[in-house]
mmCIF file with all atom_site columns, C-alpha atoms in Angstrom:
data_model
loop_
_atom_site.group_PDB
_atom_site.id
_atom_site.type_symbol
_atom_site.label_atom_id
_atom_site.label_alt_id
_atom_site.label_comp_id
_atom_site.label_asym_id
_atom_site.label_entity_id
_atom_site.label_seq_id
_atom_site.pdbx_PDB_ins_code
_atom_site.Cartn_x
_atom_site.Cartn_y
_atom_site.Cartn_z
_atom_site.occupancy
_atom_site.B_iso_or_equiv
_atom_site.pdbx_formal_charge
_atom_site.auth_seq_id
_atom_site.auth_comp_id
_atom_site.auth_asym_id
_atom_site.auth_atom_id
_atom_site.pdbx_PDB_model_num
ATOM 1   C CA . MET A 1 1   ? 21.400  57.771 -30.251 1.00 93.00 ? 1   MET A CA 1
ATOM 2   C CA . THR A 1 2   ? 17.698  58.302 -30.961 1.00 95.00 ? 2   THR A CA 1
ATOM 3   C CA . LEU A 1 3   ? 14.773  56.233 -29.782 1.00 97.00 ? 3   LEU A CA 1
ATOM 4   C CA . ASN A 1 4   ? 14.287  54.971 -33.362 1.00 96.00 ? 4   ASN A CA 1
ATOM 5   C CA . GLU A 1 5   ? 17.914  53.816 -33.551 1.00 97.00 ? 5   GLU A CA 1
ATOM 6   C CA . LEU A 1 6   ? 17.562  52.087 -30.189 1.00 98.00 ? 6   LEU A CA 1
ATOM 7   C CA . LYS A 1 7   ? 14.346  50.391 -31.341 1.00 97.00 ? 7   LYS A CA 1
ATOM 8   C CA . LEU A 1 8   ? 16.111  49.001 -34.423 1.00 96.00 ? 8   LEU A CA 1
ATOM 9   C CA . GLU A 1 9   ? 18.840  47.605 -32.151 1.00 96.00 ? 9   GLU A CA 1
ATOM 10  C CA . CYS A 1 10  ? 16.224  46.151 -29.794 1.00 97.00 ? 10  CYS A CA 1
ATOM 11  C CA . GLU A 1 11  ? 14.361  44.447 -32.655 1.00 96.00 ? 11  GLU A CA 1
ATOM 12  C CA . SER A 1 12  ? 17.362  42.161 -33.268 1.00 95.00 ? 12  SER A CA 1
ATOM 13  C CA . CYS A 1 13  ? 17.800  41.249 -29.578 1.00 95.00 ? 13  CYS A CA 1
ATOM 14  C CA . LYS A 1 14  ? 17.946  37.556 -28.701 1.00 96.00 ? 14  LYS A CA 1
ATOM 15  C CA . GLY A 1 15  ? 19.039  38.091 -25.093 1.00 95.00 ? 15  GLY A CA 1
ATOM 16  C CA . CYS A 1 16  ? 16.309  35.815 -23.726 1.00 95.00 ? 16  CYS A CA 1
ATOM 17  C CA . GLU A 1 17  ? 13.762  33.328 -25.003 1.00 95.00 ? 17  GLU A CA 1
ATOM 18  C CA . LEU A 1 18  ? 10.850  35.785 -25.294 1.00 96.00 ? 18  LEU A CA 1
ATOM 19  C CA . TYR A 1 19  ? 11.811  36.929 -28.796 1.00 95.00 ? 19  TYR A CA 1
ATOM 20  C CA . LYS A 1 20  ? 10.912  33.432 -30.094 1.00 95.00 ? 20  LYS A CA 1
ATOM 21  C CA . THR A 1 21  ? 7.225   33.677 -29.217 1.00 94.00 ? 21  THR A CA 1
ATOM 22  C CA . ARG A 1 22  ? 6.446   37.374 -29.765 1.00 95.00 ? 22  ARG A CA 1
ATOM 23  C CA . ASN A 1 23  ? 4.280   38.661 -32.581 1.00 96.00 ? 23  ASN A CA 1
ATOM 24  C CA . ASN A 1 24  ? 5.702   42.185 -32.277 1.00 97.00 ? 24  ASN A CA 1
ATOM 25  C CA . LEU A 1 25  ? 8.341   43.983 -30.289 1.00 97.00 ? 25  LEU A CA 1
ATOM 26  C CA . VAL A 1 26  ? 6.642   46.408 -27.918 1.00 98.00 ? 26  VAL A CA 1
ATOM 27  C CA . PHE A 1 27  ? 9.373   48.998 -27.620 1.00 98.00 ? 27  PHE A CA 1
ATOM 28  C CA . GLY A 1 28  ? 7.581   51.973 -26.124 1.00 97.00 ? 28  GLY A CA 1
ATOM 29  C CA . GLU A 1 29  ? 5.653   55.021 -27.233 1.00 97.00 ? 29  GLU A CA 1
ATOM 30  C CA . GLY A 1 30  ? 5.154   58.648 -26.458 1.00 97.00 ? 30  GLY A CA 1
ATOM 31  C CA . SER A 1 31  ? 6.864   61.990 -26.547 1.00 95.00 ? 31  SER A CA 1
ATOM 32  C CA . GLU A 1 32  ? 10.645  61.898 -26.910 1.00 94.00 ? 32  GLU A CA 1
ATOM 33  C CA . LYS A 1 33  ? 10.703  64.992 -24.655 1.00 95.00 ? 33  LYS A CA 1
ATOM 34  C CA . ALA A 1 34  ? 8.275   63.617 -22.069 1.00 97.00 ? 34  ALA A CA 1
ATOM 35  C CA . ASP A 1 35  ? 8.273   64.974 -18.526 1.00 97.00 ? 35  ASP A CA 1
ATOM 36  C CA . ILE A 1 36  ? 6.890   61.671 -17.260 1.00 98.00 ? 36  ILE A CA 1
ATOM 37  C CA . PHE A 1 37  ? 8.201   58.190 -18.112 1.00 98.00 ? 37  PHE A CA 1
ATOM 38  C CA . ILE A 1 38  ? 5.843   55.335 -17.196 1.00 98.00 ? 38  ILE A CA 1
ATOM 39  C CA . ILE A 1 39  ? 7.164   51.797 -16.763 1.00 98.00 ? 39  ILE A CA 1
ATOM 40  C CA . GLY A 1 40  ? 4.873   48.761 -16.856 1.00 97.00 ? 40  GLY A CA 1
ATOM 41  C CA . GLU A 1 41  ? 5.909   45.146 -16.531 1.00 95.00 ? 41  GLU A CA 1
ATOM 42  C CA . GLY A 1 42  ? 5.483   43.535 -19.952 1.00 95.00 ? 42  GLY A CA 1
ATOM 43  C CA . PRO A 1 43  ? 3.250   43.459 -22.985 1.00 96.00 ? 43  PRO A CA 1
ATOM 44  C CA . GLY A 1 44  ? -0.031  41.541 -22.878 1.00 94.00 ? 44  GLY A CA 1
ATOM 45  C CA . GLU A 1 45  ? -1.804  39.920 -25.800 1.00 94.00 ? 45  GLU A CA 1
ATOM 46  C CA . ASN A 1 46  ? -3.232  43.165 -27.210 1.00 94.00 ? 46  ASN A CA 1
ATOM 47  C CA . GLU A 1 47  ? 0.131   44.904 -26.979 1.00 96.00 ? 47  GLU A CA 1
ATOM 48  C CA . ASP A 1 48  ? 1.908   41.961 -28.602 1.00 96.00 ? 48  ASP A CA 1
ATOM 49  C CA . ASN A 1 49  ? -0.589  42.007 -31.465 1.00 96.00 ? 49  ASN A CA 1
ATOM 50  C CA . GLU A 1 50  ? -0.377  45.781 -32.026 1.00 96.00 ? 50  GLU A CA 1
ATOM 51  C CA . GLY A 1 51  ? 3.279   46.394 -31.099 1.00 97.00 ? 51  GLY A CA 1
ATOM 52  C CA . ARG A 1 52  ? 2.265   49.222 -28.735 1.00 97.00 ? 52  ARG A CA 1
ATOM 53  C CA . PRO A 1 53  ? 2.249   49.426 -24.918 1.00 97.00 ? 53  PRO A CA 1
ATOM 54  C CA . PHE A 1 54  ? -0.934  49.689 -22.913 1.00 96.00 ? 54  PHE A CA 1
ATOM 55  C CA . VAL A 1 55  ? -3.572  49.338 -25.661 1.00 95.00 ? 55  VAL A CA 1
ATOM 56  C CA . GLY A 1 56  ? -5.980  46.927 -23.975 1.00 92.00 ? 56  GLY A CA 1
ATOM 57  C CA . ARG A 1 57  ? -8.470  47.626 -21.214 1.00 95.00 ? 57  ARG A CA 1
ATOM 58  C CA . SER A 1 58  ? -5.785  48.713 -18.748 1.00 95.00 ? 58  SER A CA 1
ATOM 59  C CA . GLY A 1 59  ? -4.320  51.048 -21.375 1.00 96.00 ? 59  GLY A CA 1
ATOM 60  C CA . LYS A 1 60  ? -7.699  52.660 -21.906 1.00 97.00 ? 60  LYS A CA 1
ATOM 61  C CA . LEU A 1 61  ? -8.007  53.235 -18.169 1.00 98.00 ? 61  LEU A CA 1
ATOM 62  C CA . LEU A 1 62  ? -4.473  54.616 -18.002 1.00 98.00 ? 62  LEU A CA 1
ATOM 63  C CA . ASP A 1 63  ? -5.086  57.016 -20.896 1.00 98.00 ? 63  ASP A CA 1
ATOM 64  C CA . GLU A 1 64  ? -8.417  58.131 -19.352 1.00 97.00 ? 64  GLU A CA 1
ATOM 65  C CA . VAL A 1 65  ? -6.800  58.988 -16.008 1.00 98.00 ? 65  VAL A CA 1
ATOM 66  C CA . LEU A 1 66  ? -3.756  60.615 -17.600 1.00 98.00 ? 66  LEU A CA 1
ATOM 67  C CA . ASN A 1 67  ? -5.942  62.778 -19.875 1.00 97.00 ? 67  ASN A CA 1
ATOM 68  C CA . LYS A 1 68  ? -8.084  63.802 -16.910 1.00 97.00 ? 68  LYS A CA 1
ATOM 69  C CA . HIS A 1 69  ? -4.962  65.408 -15.439 1.00 97.00 ? 69  HIS A CA 1
ATOM 70  C CA . GLY A 1 70  ? -3.525  67.017 -18.567 1.00 97.00 ? 70  GLY A CA 1
ATOM 71  C CA . LEU A 1 71  ? -1.177  64.181 -19.457 1.00 98.00 ? 71  LEU A CA 1
ATOM 72  C CA . SER A 1 72  ? -0.979  62.118 -22.630 1.00 96.00 ? 72  SER A CA 1
ATOM 73  C CA . ARG A 1 73  ? 1.395   59.851 -24.468 1.00 93.00 ? 73  ARG A CA 1
ATOM 74  C CA . THR A 1 74  ? 1.352   62.229 -27.419 1.00 92.00 ? 74  THR A CA 1
ATOM 75  C CA . ASN A 1 75  ? 2.385   65.340 -25.458 1.00 94.00 ? 75  ASN A CA 1
ATOM 76  C CA . ASN A 1 76  ? 4.200   64.775 -22.164 1.00 96.00 ? 76  ASN A CA 1
ATOM 77  C CA . VAL A 1 77  ? 4.334   61.055 -21.323 1.00 98.00 ? 77  VAL A CA 1
ATOM 78  C CA . TYR A 1 78  ? 6.469   58.176 -22.591 1.00 98.00 ? 78  TYR A CA 1
ATOM 79  C CA . ILE A 1 79  ? 5.389   54.613 -21.834 1.00 98.00 ? 79  ILE A CA 1
ATOM 80  C CA . ALA A 1 80  ? 7.534   51.477 -21.891 1.00 98.00 ? 80  ALA A CA 1
ATOM 81  C CA . ASN A 1 81  ? 7.765   48.126 -20.134 1.00 97.00 ? 81  ASN A CA 1
ATOM 82  C CA . MET A 1 82  ? 10.384  46.211 -18.220 1.00 96.00 ? 82  MET A CA 1
ATOM 83  C CA . VAL A 1 83  ? 10.453  43.638 -21.056 1.00 97.00 ? 83  VAL A CA 1
ATOM 84  C CA . LYS A 1 84  ? 9.795   44.366 -24.716 1.00 98.00 ? 84  LYS A CA 1
ATOM 85  C CA . CYS A 1 85  ? 8.306   40.948 -25.639 1.00 97.00 ? 85  CYS A CA 1
ATOM 86  C CA . ARG A 1 86  ? 5.186   39.314 -24.230 1.00 96.00 ? 86  ARG A CA 1
ATOM 87  C CA . PRO A 1 87  ? 5.805   36.680 -21.559 1.00 95.00 ? 87  PRO A CA 1
ATOM 88  C CA . PRO A 1 88  ? 3.697   33.561 -22.287 1.00 92.00 ? 88  PRO A CA 1
ATOM 89  C CA . GLU A 1 89  ? 0.194   33.646 -20.766 1.00 88.00 ? 89  GLU A CA 1
ATOM 90  C CA . ASN A 1 90  ? 0.863   37.122 -19.373 1.00 85.00 ? 90  ASN A CA 1
ATOM 91  C CA . ARG A 1 91  ? 3.040   35.746 -16.565 1.00 91.00 ? 91  ARG A CA 1
ATOM 92  C CA . ASP A 1 92  ? 5.452   38.065 -14.741 1.00 90.00 ? 92  ASP A CA 1
ATOM 93  C CA . PRO A 1 93  ? 8.731   38.532 -16.545 1.00 92.00 ? 93  PRO A CA 1
ATOM 94  C CA . LYS A 1 94  ? 11.498  36.302 -15.200 1.00 93.00 ? 94  LYS A CA 1
ATOM 95  C CA . THR A 1 95  ? 14.691  37.779 -13.771 1.00 93.00 ? 95  THR A CA 1
ATOM 96  C CA . ASP A 1 96  ? 16.793  36.791 -16.799 1.00 95.00 ? 96  ASP A CA 1
ATOM 97  C CA . GLU A 1 97  ? 14.195  38.361 -19.139 1.00 96.00 ? 97  GLU A CA 1
ATOM 98  C CA . LYS A 1 98  ? 14.237  41.637 -17.209 1.00 95.00 ? 98  LYS A CA 1
ATOM 99  C CA . GLU A 1 99  ? 18.034  41.617 -17.152 1.00 95.00 ? 99  GLU A CA 1
ATOM 100 C CA . ALA A 1 100 ? 18.156  41.065 -20.921 1.00 95.00 ? 100 ALA A CA 1
ATOM 101 C CA . CYS A 1 101 ? 15.878  44.090 -21.530 1.00 96.00 ? 101 CYS A CA 1
ATOM 102 C CA . ILE A 1 102 ? 16.994  46.502 -18.845 1.00 97.00 ? 102 ILE A CA 1
ATOM 103 C CA . LYS A 1 103 ? 19.756  48.043 -20.970 1.00 97.00 ? 103 LYS A CA 1
ATOM 104 C CA . TYR A 1 104 ? 17.155  49.119 -23.514 1.00 98.00 ? 104 TYR A CA 1
ATOM 105 C CA . LEU A 1 105 ? 14.846  50.549 -20.875 1.00 98.00 ? 105 LEU A CA 1
ATOM 106 C CA . LEU A 1 106 ? 17.661  52.466 -19.180 1.00 97.00 ? 106 LEU A CA 1
ATOM 107 C CA . LYS A 1 107 ? 18.760  53.868 -22.546 1.00 98.00 ? 107 LYS A CA 1
ATOM 108 C CA . GLN A 1 108 ? 15.166  54.929 -23.292 1.00 98.00 ? 108 GLN A CA 1
ATOM 109 C CA . ILE A 1 109 ? 15.108  56.778 -19.972 1.00 98.00 ? 109 ILE A CA 1
ATOM 110 C CA . GLU A 1 110 ? 18.426  58.398 -20.753 1.00 97.00 ? 110 GLU A CA 1
ATOM 111 C CA . ILE A 1 111 ? 17.249  59.569 -24.194 1.00 98.00 ? 111 ILE A CA 1
ATOM 112 C CA . VAL A 1 112 ? 13.878  60.894 -22.998 1.00 98.00 ? 112 VAL A CA 1
ATOM 113 C CA . ASN A 1 113 ? 15.395  62.374 -19.812 1.00 97.00 ? 113 ASN A CA 1
ATOM 114 C CA . PRO A 1 114 ? 12.093  62.711 -17.923 1.00 98.00 ? 114 PRO A CA 1
ATOM 115 C CA . LYS A 1 115 ? 11.480  64.721 -14.761 1.00 97.00 ? 115 LYS A CA 1
ATOM 116 C CA . LEU A 1 116 ? 9.597   61.837 -13.121 1.00 98.00 ? 116 LEU A CA 1
ATOM 117 C CA . ILE A 1 117 ? 9.564   58.074 -13.609 1.00 98.00 ? 117 ILE A CA 1
ATOM 118 C CA . ILE A 1 118 ? 6.389   56.249 -12.560 1.00 98.00 ? 118 ILE A CA 1
ATOM 119 C CA . CYS A 1 119 ? 6.497   52.511 -11.958 1.00 98.00 ? 119 CYS A CA 1
ATOM 120 C CA . LEU A 1 120 ? 3.127   50.859 -12.533 1.00 98.00 ? 120 LEU A CA 1
ATOM 121 C CA . GLY A 1 121 ? 2.687   47.881 -10.226 1.00 96.00 ? 121 GLY A CA 1
ATOM 122 C CA . ARG A 1 122 ? 4.909   45.525 -8.320  1.00 93.00 ? 122 ARG A CA 1
ATOM 123 C CA . VAL A 1 123 ? 7.216   44.252 -11.080 1.00 94.00 ? 123 VAL A CA 1
ATOM 124 C CA . SER A 1 124 ? 8.718   47.573 -12.125 1.00 96.00 ? 124 SER A CA 1
ATOM 125 C CA . ALA A 1 125 ? 8.491   49.111 -8.628  1.00 97.00 ? 125 ALA A CA 1
ATOM 126 C CA . SER A 1 126 ? 10.420  46.221 -7.046  1.00 95.00 ? 126 SER A CA 1
ATOM 127 C CA . TYR A 1 127 ? 13.135  46.514 -9.682  1.00 95.00 ? 127 TYR A CA 1
ATOM 128 C CA . PHE A 1 128 ? 13.659  50.257 -9.333  1.00 97.00 ? 128 PHE A CA 1
ATOM 129 C CA . LEU A 1 129 ? 12.553  50.928 -5.750  1.00 97.00 ? 129 LEU A CA 1
ATOM 130 C CA . GLY A 1 130 ? 13.672  47.738 -4.033  1.00 95.00 ? 130 GLY A CA 1
ATOM 131 C CA . LYS A 1 131 ? 12.418  44.176 -3.797  1.00 93.00 ? 131 LYS A CA 1
ATOM 132 C CA . ASP A 1 132 ? 10.541  44.918 -0.559  1.00 95.00 ? 132 ASP A CA 1
ATOM 133 C CA . PHE A 1 133 ? 8.620   47.853 -2.048  1.00 96.00 ? 133 PHE A CA 1
ATOM 134 C CA . LYS A 1 134 ? 4.883   47.537 -1.378  1.00 96.00 ? 134 LYS A CA 1
ATOM 135 C CA . VAL A 1 135 ? 2.707   49.428 -3.869  1.00 95.00 ? 135 VAL A CA 1
ATOM 136 C CA . THR A 1 136 ? -0.322  49.178 -1.594  1.00 95.00 ? 136 THR A CA 1
ATOM 137 C CA . LYS A 1 137 ? 1.528   51.000 1.219   1.00 96.00 ? 137 LYS A CA 1
ATOM 138 C CA . GLN A 1 138 ? 4.159   53.126 -0.528  1.00 97.00 ? 138 GLN A CA 1
ATOM 139 C CA . HIS A 1 139 ? 2.304   54.299 -3.638  1.00 97.00 ? 139 HIS A CA 1
ATOM 140 C CA . GLY A 1 140 ? 2.733   57.973 -4.392  1.00 97.00 ? 140 GLY A CA 1
ATOM 141 C CA . GLU A 1 141 ? 5.967   58.387 -2.372  1.00 97.00 ? 141 GLU A CA 1
ATOM 142 C CA . ILE A 1 142 ? 8.745   60.133 -4.288  1.00 97.00 ? 142 ILE A CA 1
ATOM 143 C CA . TYR A 1 143 ? 12.306  58.752 -4.255  1.00 97.00 ? 143 TYR A CA 1
ATOM 144 C CA . GLU A 1 144 ? 15.481  60.223 -5.732  1.00 96.00 ? 144 GLU A CA 1
ATOM 145 C CA . ILE A 1 145 ? 17.769  57.618 -7.252  1.00 95.00 ? 145 ILE A CA 1
ATOM 146 C CA . ASP A 1 146 ? 20.926  58.586 -9.145  1.00 92.00 ? 146 ASP A CA 1
ATOM 147 C CA . GLY A 1 147 ? 19.602  62.126 -9.640  1.00 94.00 ? 147 GLY A CA 1
ATOM 148 C CA . ARG A 1 148 ? 16.203  60.997 -10.989 1.00 96.00 ? 148 ARG A CA 1
ATOM 149 C CA . LYS A 1 149 ? 12.808  61.133 -9.316  1.00 98.00 ? 149 LYS A CA 1
ATOM 150 C CA . PHE A 1 150 ? 10.954  57.823 -9.102  1.00 98.00 ? 150 PHE A CA 1
ATOM 151 C CA . THR A 1 151 ? 7.569   56.881 -7.745  1.00 98.00 ? 151 THR A CA 1
ATOM 152 C CA . ALA A 1 152 ? 5.071   54.052 -8.077  1.00 98.00 ? 152 ALA A CA 1
ATOM 153 C CA . THR A 1 153 ? 1.339   53.450 -8.143  1.00 98.00 ? 153 THR A CA 1
ATOM 154 C CA . PHE A 1 154 ? -1.055  50.642 -8.899  1.00 98.00 ? 154 PHE A CA 1
ATOM 155 C CA . HIS A 1 155 ? -0.948  48.954 -12.264 1.00 97.00 ? 155 HIS A CA 1
ATOM 156 C CA . PRO A 1 156 ? -4.149  49.754 -14.215 1.00 97.00 ? 156 PRO A CA 1
ATOM 157 C CA . ALA A 1 157 ? -4.817  46.010 -14.581 1.00 95.00 ? 157 ALA A CA 1
ATOM 158 C CA . ALA A 1 158 ? -4.895  45.771 -10.769 1.00 96.00 ? 158 ALA A CA 1
ATOM 159 C CA . ILE A 1 159 ? -7.425  48.647 -10.724 1.00 97.00 ? 159 ILE A CA 1
ATOM 160 C CA . LEU A 1 160 ? -9.623  46.699 -13.123 1.00 97.00 ? 160 LEU A CA 1
ATOM 161 C CA . ARG A 1 161 ? -9.502  43.719 -10.758 1.00 96.00 ? 161 ARG A CA 1
ATOM 162 C CA . ASN A 1 162 ? -10.251 45.907 -7.708  1.00 96.00 ? 162 ASN A CA 1
ATOM 163 C CA . ILE A 1 163 ? -12.082 49.094 -8.709  1.00 96.00 ? 163 ILE A CA 1
ATOM 164 C CA . ASN A 1 164 ? -12.040 50.289 -5.088  1.00 96.00 ? 164 ASN A CA 1
ATOM 165 C CA . ASN A 1 165 ? -8.422  51.374 -5.622  1.00 96.00 ? 165 ASN A CA 1
ATOM 166 C CA . LYS A 1 166 ? -9.281  53.595 -8.590  1.00 97.00 ? 166 LYS A CA 1
ATOM 167 C CA . PRO A 1 167 ? -9.640  56.789 -6.443  1.00 98.00 ? 167 PRO A CA 1
ATOM 168 C CA . ILE A 1 168 ? -6.154  56.141 -4.986  1.00 97.00 ? 168 ILE A CA 1
ATOM 169 C CA . PHE A 1 169 ? -4.723  55.608 -8.482  1.00 98.00 ? 169 PHE A CA 1
ATOM 170 C CA . GLU A 1 170 ? -6.369  58.793 -9.753  1.00 98.00 ? 170 GLU A CA 1
ATOM 171 C CA . ALA A 1 171 ? -5.121  60.775 -6.752  1.00 98.00 ? 171 ALA A CA 1
ATOM 172 C CA . ASP A 1 172 ? -1.578  59.495 -7.381  1.00 98.00 ? 172 ASP A CA 1
ATOM 173 C CA . ILE A 1 173 ? -1.700  60.487 -11.061 1.00 98.00 ? 173 ILE A CA 1
ATOM 174 C CA . GLU A 1 174 ? -3.093  63.911 -10.110 1.00 98.00 ? 174 GLU A CA 1
ATOM 175 C CA . LYS A 1 175 ? -0.203  64.382 -7.628  1.00 97.00 ? 175 LYS A CA 1
ATOM 176 C CA . PHE A 1 176 ? 2.363   63.281 -10.216 1.00 97.00 ? 176 PHE A CA 1
ATOM 177 C CA . SER A 1 177 ? 0.944   65.643 -12.814 1.00 97.00 ? 177 SER A CA 1
ATOM 178 C CA . LYS A 1 178 ? 1.621   68.595 -10.480 1.00 95.00 ? 178 LYS A CA 1
ATOM 179 C CA . LEU A 1 179 ? 5.258   67.596 -9.977  1.00 92.00 ? 179 LEU A CA 1
ATOM 180 C CA . VAL A 1 180 ? 6.288   68.251 -13.580 1.00 90.00 ? 180 VAL A CA 1
#
């Protein structure tokens, strides 16, 4: 199966209520042969309008930091979210919404077959690295799960709310760039 075939399947999903209020499916984007797979939580308003992940202010920050360290969604990064449809008012995705979408995300990871998976923020980190995972304390640590390397760092939106964490975020991305 290709990413395009999976996207077509995902577009017809009615596994949770989010499909009813979305403008666009936000499937994911990047290199199908990416070394790094980045997982956010869910699309925001800009992403829902454009059908692309991380295109608002936090996406601009993410792209800026990735590019600074030789990474980009066109060459060696693939970006997706825990859920493919925007939760109302940018709330965290509910458990049933994540469960409805996880099969698509896991299949995306399988198809891309990255060397490193980076969880951005608490929502994706707690799903993959454990519900007690604390991004503020455990960011940048590398874990091997089922033969894959996982890590986590701050979500770019959290950096925009607290710019003092930007050097930590940049240092994490620099470290990750050297692992692939």
